[in-house]
Structures are given as C-alpha cells and as structure tokens.
Amino acid sequence: MLLEIKNLCGGYGRGDVVKGISCHADAGEVLCVLGPNGCGKTTLFRLLLGMLPQTGGEVYLDGKASRGLSPKKRAKLTAYIPQNHIPVFSYTVLEVVIMGRASHFSAMGAPGRKERELAFSALEKLGAAHLAEKPYSSLSGGQRQLALIARAICQSAKILIMDEPAANLDYANRQLLMDVASELAGNGYCIVMSTHSPENPFSVGHKVLMMKEGCVAAFGVPEEVITTESLEAVYGIPMDVVSVNDRYGMRRTICLPVKKMEAYHG
C-alpha cells in the first residue's frame, strides 16, 4: 500500500484541526478528498507532506512511517501540486520542472543534461513539451497546472498530492486536469486530490474521503460514499445525486443543490 493514514491528528498548535483521519490508497488509484471550506482538507495535506507536526496517529508512505523520514526521503515519495504558484523570478517552464529534481541533488549539486532530459520527458508525457522554453509567468492557469504536474513527475515521487488543482480554471481546463489525473493513475501513480466538485470522483476517483469538521464523514468507493444523505449531512443543504446518459451513451453522475419551489400565487 503506497499510502496509509491511521487515526491521524494534527493542526497549528491551538488544538487539532484534523481529528482521527484514517484512509488508504495504492498505486493506480485516485483518492478524492471532499468537504466544505474549513473542514481540514489542506491541513490534512500539510500533515501528509510533513509541513505540520502530527499530534497522534501515523502516516505510512510506501510502508514507511513518515515520522522517521528525512525531508529528502519524504520528497522522493510525495510530490505536491498546489492550487496556484507564482514564481519570484522569471524562470522558463523547463527550469520550473527541473526544480522537481532538487531532492536528488547533493548540497553542492546542480542540474545537468540528465535533469533537462527528465524534465522535457515529463512535459512530453503531458503533451506540454511546446511550453518548455516559455516564461512560466506568461502561462495560463491550466498551463501552469500542467507545468506543476510535470515538476512533480520529474521529482520521481510515487504519491502526487493535488490541492484543488482545478480551482480557478475554466471548464475545459478542469476536464483536462481530471483526464491527466486519471491517466497518471493508469501509469501507476497514487493520486490524492481535493476537489469541490462531488461528481468528480465518479469519473476519476477510485476512493473518496469525505470530511466534516476535521473528521471522517465517510470513506470508501464513490457509489457508496457520495449519496444524497451524506452530501446533505456534510454540506448542510439539500442535494440530489442524479445519473444520466451523455450523447455517447456513457452513464454520468451529477451532484447538484436543490431548492423546493414555492407555491405560485397568481
């Protein structure tokens, strides 16, 4: 199992934000993390990445307890793709992707031909090789996300942690990111991805962790976890889960808030 989270607790020093989270995901799987703003999704990711101290429980990365791992060893197992990233300096896309190799350098090391080839190969895998020499700061939101995913691939980590990667993207780029996540899982990566769209797990997710107030509201396969009852309990509004066929006959599931129509008084 690439990722095992057992009764994990932690926060920011004023009490635990994450309270007893347990779940797991393996190579070839996408674990989608759902929940309202403030429920602890980002805190959970920071605990997984070692950016916050654990106050209880344990995280196992490829069978190794994360507390015993150095930052360098942890970086070889987990890579982080943030929502948004604006560099301080004007790097090219290829230079940004090469930065993913930092954990593989010695203190005095520097990237060479091998690192450039690995970075270019990572961009090629995402169909983004044409962006290599462009200024990273000139890219669109969707292109920046592709560059950040390429950087994570270049890092050679087995677990890719994506914090709402589709946030602030238009509909076409959101779908592109979902397709990329699915393809990466198909290539053996373990993807952990938070999302505000509860229908996403039906198309790309193998497992779902639904959170509320820092706790596990539900964990399992999308068909069992994402129901009208669970969505209403977590988000606090009436919601329906509807299945329809698209134009190609593919069964699709949609989650949408609903509102009872008031009686019409003519």
Short mmCIF file of C-alpha atoms in Angstrom, two decimals, residues 11-256:
data_model
loop_
_atom_site.label_atom_id
_atom_site.label_comp_id
_atom_site.label_asym_id
_atom_site.label_seq_id
_atom_site.Cartn_x
_atom_site.Cartn_y
_atom_site.Cartn_z
CA GLY A 11 -3.06 21.15 13.50
CA TYR A 12 -1.46 24.51 14.10
CA GLY A 13 -0.65 24.47 17.81
CA ARG A 14 -4.04 25.56 19.14
CA GLY A 15 -5.75 22.21 19.08
CA ASP A 16 -6.15 19.60 16.38
CA VAL A 17 -7.77 20.55 13.09
CA VAL A 18 -7.50 17.01 11.74
CA LYS A 19 -9.04 14.58 14.22
CA GLY A 20 -8.53 10.85 13.79
CA ILE A 21 -8.45 10.56 10.00
CA SER A 22 -7.99 7.03 8.63
CA CYS A 23 -7.95 6.06 4.94
CA HIS A 24 -5.68 4.49 2.34
CA ALA A 25 -4.83 4.45 -1.36
CA ASP A 26 -2.48 2.43 -3.55
CA ALA A 27 -0.63 2.68 -6.84
CA GLY A 28 -3.01 3.19 -9.73
CA GLU A 29 -5.70 4.82 -7.58
CA VAL A 30 -7.13 8.31 -7.24
CA LEU A 31 -8.23 9.24 -3.72
CA CYS A 32 -10.58 12.24 -3.84
CA VAL A 33 -10.95 14.32 -0.67
CA LEU A 34 -14.28 16.16 -0.34
CA GLY A 35 -15.70 18.53 2.21
CA PRO A 36 -16.75 22.14 2.81
CA ASN A 37 -14.34 25.02 3.28
CA GLY A 38 -12.59 24.82 6.64
CA CYS A 39 -13.14 21.09 7.12
CA GLY A 40 -9.39 20.34 7.24
CA LYS A 41 -8.51 19.20 3.71
CA THR A 42 -5.47 21.46 3.30
CA THR A 43 -4.34 20.75 6.87
CA LEU A 44 -4.52 17.03 6.11
CA PHE A 45 -2.30 17.54 3.05
CA ARG A 46 0.21 19.56 5.07
CA LEU A 47 0.39 16.75 7.60
CA LEU A 48 1.00 14.23 4.81
CA LEU A 49 3.79 16.40 3.44
CA GLY A 50 5.44 16.88 6.85
CA MET A 51 4.74 20.63 6.85
CA LEU A 52 2.84 20.35 10.16
CA PRO A 53 3.59 18.13 13.16
CA GLN A 54 1.40 15.13 13.92
CA THR A 55 -0.07 15.01 17.42
CA GLY A 56 -1.41 11.49 17.02
CA GLY A 57 -1.73 8.57 14.65
CA GLU A 58 0.61 7.76 11.79
CA VAL A 59 1.14 8.16 8.05
CA TYR A 60 2.79 5.34 6.13
CA LEU A 61 4.37 6.19 2.78
CA ASP A 62 5.17 3.07 0.76
CA GLY A 63 5.18 1.11 4.01
CA LYS A 64 7.48 3.53 5.88
CA ALA A 65 6.34 5.57 8.89
CA SER A 66 6.61 9.19 7.77
CA ARG A 67 7.78 10.48 11.16
CA GLY A 68 11.06 8.64 10.68
CA LEU A 69 11.74 10.04 7.22
CA SER A 70 14.04 12.95 6.46
CA PRO A 71 12.61 15.76 4.28
CA LYS A 72 14.75 14.50 1.40
CA LYS A 73 13.46 10.94 1.67
CA ARG A 74 9.88 12.16 2.04
CA ALA A 75 10.29 14.27 -1.11
CA LYS A 76 11.24 11.13 -3.03
CA LEU A 77 7.89 9.58 -2.06
CA THR A 78 5.46 12.52 -2.15
CA ALA A 79 5.14 15.48 -4.51
CA TYR A 80 2.85 18.46 -4.01
CA ILE A 81 0.86 20.26 -6.72
CA PRO A 82 -0.62 23.47 -5.23
CA GLN A 83 -3.69 25.38 -6.44
CA ASN A 84 -1.63 28.26 -7.71
CA HIS A 85 2.05 29.13 -7.90
CA ILE A 86 3.67 32.42 -8.89
CA PRO A 87 7.48 32.34 -9.01
CA VAL A 88 9.56 35.21 -7.67
CA PHE A 89 11.97 35.08 -10.62
CA SER A 90 11.28 34.74 -14.34
CA TYR A 91 12.05 31.08 -14.96
CA THR A 92 11.26 29.15 -18.10
CA VAL A 93 8.81 26.27 -17.82
CA LEU A 94 11.65 23.78 -18.25
CA GLU A 95 13.58 25.37 -15.36
CA VAL A 96 10.49 25.16 -13.12
CA VAL A 97 10.07 21.48 -13.98
CA ILE A 98 13.78 20.78 -13.33
CA MET A 99 13.28 22.12 -9.79
CA GLY A 100 11.43 18.87 -9.12
CA ARG A 101 14.83 17.15 -9.11
CA ALA A 102 16.07 19.19 -6.11
CA SER A 103 15.68 16.28 -3.66
CA HIS A 104 18.03 14.21 -5.83
CA PHE A 105 20.92 16.71 -5.70
CA SER A 106 23.67 16.92 -3.12
CA ALA A 107 24.08 20.18 -1.20
CA MET A 108 26.52 21.49 -3.82
CA GLY A 109 24.93 19.72 -6.78
CA ALA A 110 23.44 21.35 -9.85
CA PRO A 111 21.15 20.10 -12.62
CA GLY A 112 22.79 18.86 -15.80
CA ARG A 113 21.89 17.25 -19.10
CA LYS A 114 20.19 14.26 -17.45
CA GLU A 115 17.87 16.55 -15.44
CA ARG A 116 16.95 18.57 -18.53
CA GLU A 117 16.10 15.35 -20.39
CA LEU A 118 13.96 14.10 -17.50
CA ALA A 119 12.15 17.44 -17.27
CA PHE A 120 11.49 17.56 -21.00
CA SER A 121 10.25 13.94 -20.88
CA ALA A 122 7.82 14.87 -18.07
CA LEU A 123 6.42 17.71 -20.19
CA GLU A 124 6.11 15.37 -23.17
CA LYS A 125 4.04 12.92 -21.12
CA LEU A 126 1.51 15.70 -20.54
CA GLY A 127 1.54 16.94 -24.13
CA ALA A 128 3.16 20.17 -22.94
CA ALA A 129 6.65 19.96 -24.47
CA HIS A 130 5.88 23.03 -26.60
CA LEU A 131 5.81 25.10 -23.40
CA ALA A 132 9.37 24.21 -22.35
CA GLU A 133 11.09 27.47 -23.27
CA LYS A 134 8.20 29.81 -22.49
CA PRO A 135 8.33 32.05 -19.39
CA TYR A 136 6.41 30.28 -16.64
CA SER A 137 4.86 33.58 -15.57
CA SER A 138 3.28 34.00 -19.04
CA LEU A 139 1.27 30.76 -18.88
CA SER A 140 -2.48 30.43 -18.41
CA GLY A 141 -3.83 28.82 -15.26
CA GLY A 142 -4.32 25.46 -16.97
CA GLN A 143 -0.83 25.52 -18.47
CA ARG A 144 0.71 26.33 -15.08
CA GLN A 145 -1.04 23.33 -13.56
CA LEU A 146 0.42 21.11 -16.30
CA ALA A 147 3.88 22.53 -15.58
CA LEU A 148 3.48 21.87 -11.85
CA ILE A 149 2.34 18.30 -12.51
CA ALA A 150 5.35 17.83 -14.81
CA ARG A 151 7.55 19.11 -11.97
CA ALA A 152 6.01 16.51 -9.64
CA ILE A 153 6.59 13.75 -12.21
CA CYS A 154 10.20 14.90 -12.58
CA GLN A 155 10.55 14.57 -8.81
CA SER A 156 10.07 10.80 -9.29
CA ALA A 157 7.69 10.60 -6.34
CA LYS A 158 5.13 7.80 -6.25
CA ILE A 159 2.41 9.79 -4.48
CA LEU A 160 1.13 13.02 -6.05
CA ILE A 161 -0.84 15.31 -3.74
CA MET A 162 -3.04 17.83 -5.57
CA ASP A 163 -4.70 20.56 -3.53
CA GLU A 164 -7.80 21.56 -5.54
CA PRO A 165 -5.87 21.51 -8.84
CA ALA A 166 -8.92 22.62 -10.85
CA ALA A 167 -9.64 25.69 -8.72
CA ASN A 168 -9.89 28.91 -10.75
CA LEU A 169 -9.75 27.02 -14.07
CA ASP A 170 -12.32 27.22 -16.83
CA TYR A 171 -14.47 24.20 -17.63
CA ALA A 172 -12.26 22.88 -20.44
CA ASN A 173 -9.09 23.07 -18.32
CA ARG A 174 -10.86 21.45 -15.37
CA GLN A 175 -11.72 18.49 -17.58
CA LEU A 176 -8.14 18.39 -18.87
CA LEU A 177 -6.83 18.19 -15.30
CA MET A 178 -9.25 15.37 -14.47
CA ASP A 179 -8.12 13.47 -17.57
CA VAL A 180 -4.46 13.99 -16.60
CA ALA A 181 -5.10 12.71 -13.06
CA SER A 182 -6.83 9.62 -14.42
CA GLU A 183 -4.00 8.97 -16.88
CA LEU A 184 -1.35 9.34 -14.18
CA ALA A 185 -3.17 6.80 -12.02
CA GLY A 186 -3.26 4.49 -15.02
CA ASN A 187 0.52 4.81 -15.18
CA GLY A 188 0.90 3.62 -11.58
CA TYR A 189 0.92 6.82 -9.57
CA CYS A 190 -1.12 7.22 -6.39
CA ILE A 191 -3.09 10.47 -6.71
CA VAL A 192 -4.54 12.27 -3.68
CA MET A 193 -6.72 15.13 -4.85
CA SER A 194 -9.04 17.52 -3.05
CA THR A 195 -11.98 18.86 -5.01
CA HIS A 196 -15.09 20.98 -4.51
CA SER A 197 -16.98 19.05 -7.20
CA PRO A 198 -18.57 15.96 -5.62
CA GLU A 199 -19.25 14.43 -9.04
CA ASN A 200 -15.52 14.28 -9.93
CA PRO A 201 -14.89 11.06 -8.00
CA PHE A 202 -17.45 9.25 -10.13
CA SER A 203 -15.35 9.89 -13.25
CA VAL A 204 -11.77 9.78 -11.93
CA GLY A 205 -11.84 8.57 -8.33
CA HIS A 206 -11.37 5.06 -7.03
CA LYS A 207 -11.86 6.05 -3.39
CA VAL A 208 -13.40 9.03 -1.60
CA LEU A 209 -12.63 10.56 1.77
CA MET A 210 -15.46 12.84 2.84
CA MET A 211 -14.54 15.18 5.69
CA LYS A 212 -16.53 17.31 8.11
CA GLU A 213 -15.04 19.43 10.91
CA GLY A 214 -11.71 17.62 10.67
CA CYS A 215 -13.19 14.14 10.98
CA VAL A 216 -14.06 11.31 8.61
CA ALA A 217 -17.65 11.68 7.48
CA ALA A 218 -17.33 8.70 5.11
CA PHE A 219 -14.64 6.72 3.28
CA GLY A 220 -15.00 4.17 0.50
CA VAL A 221 -15.86 3.87 -3.18
CA PRO A 222 -17.76 6.80 -4.76
CA GLU A 223 -21.00 4.88 -5.32
CA GLU A 224 -21.25 4.08 -1.62
CA VAL A 225 -19.91 7.32 -0.14
CA ILE A 226 -21.48 10.02 -2.31
CA THR A 227 -25.19 9.86 -1.63
CA THR A 228 -27.95 12.40 -1.13
CA GLU A 229 -27.86 11.74 2.62
CA SER A 230 -24.09 12.06 3.01
CA LEU A 231 -23.87 15.24 0.92
CA GLU A 232 -26.67 16.89 2.87
CA ALA A 233 -25.04 15.90 6.17
CA VAL A 234 -21.65 17.32 5.15
CA TYR A 235 -22.67 20.46 3.24
CA GLY A 236 -25.84 21.27 5.17
CA ILE A 237 -28.03 21.91 2.12
CA PRO A 238 -30.49 19.73 0.17
CA MET A 239 -28.69 17.93 -2.66
CA ASP A 240 -29.58 15.36 -5.29
CA VAL A 241 -27.36 12.72 -6.91
CA VAL A 242 -28.59 12.16 -10.46
CA SER A 243 -27.38 9.72 -13.15
CA VAL A 244 -27.83 10.49 -16.84
CA ASN A 245 -26.53 9.20 -20.16
CA ASP A 246 -24.42 11.56 -22.25
CA ARG A 247 -24.64 11.76 -26.06
CA TYR A 248 -22.36 8.72 -26.39
CA GLY A 249 -24.42 6.59 -24.03
CA MET A 250 -21.91 6.87 -21.18
CA ARG A 251 -23.52 6.87 -17.74
CA ARG A 252 -22.61 10.07 -15.85
CA THR A 253 -23.39 11.12 -12.29
CA ILE A 254 -24.17 14.71 -11.32
CA CYS A 255 -24.47 16.19 -7.84
CA LEU A 256 -26.47 19.38 -7.52
#
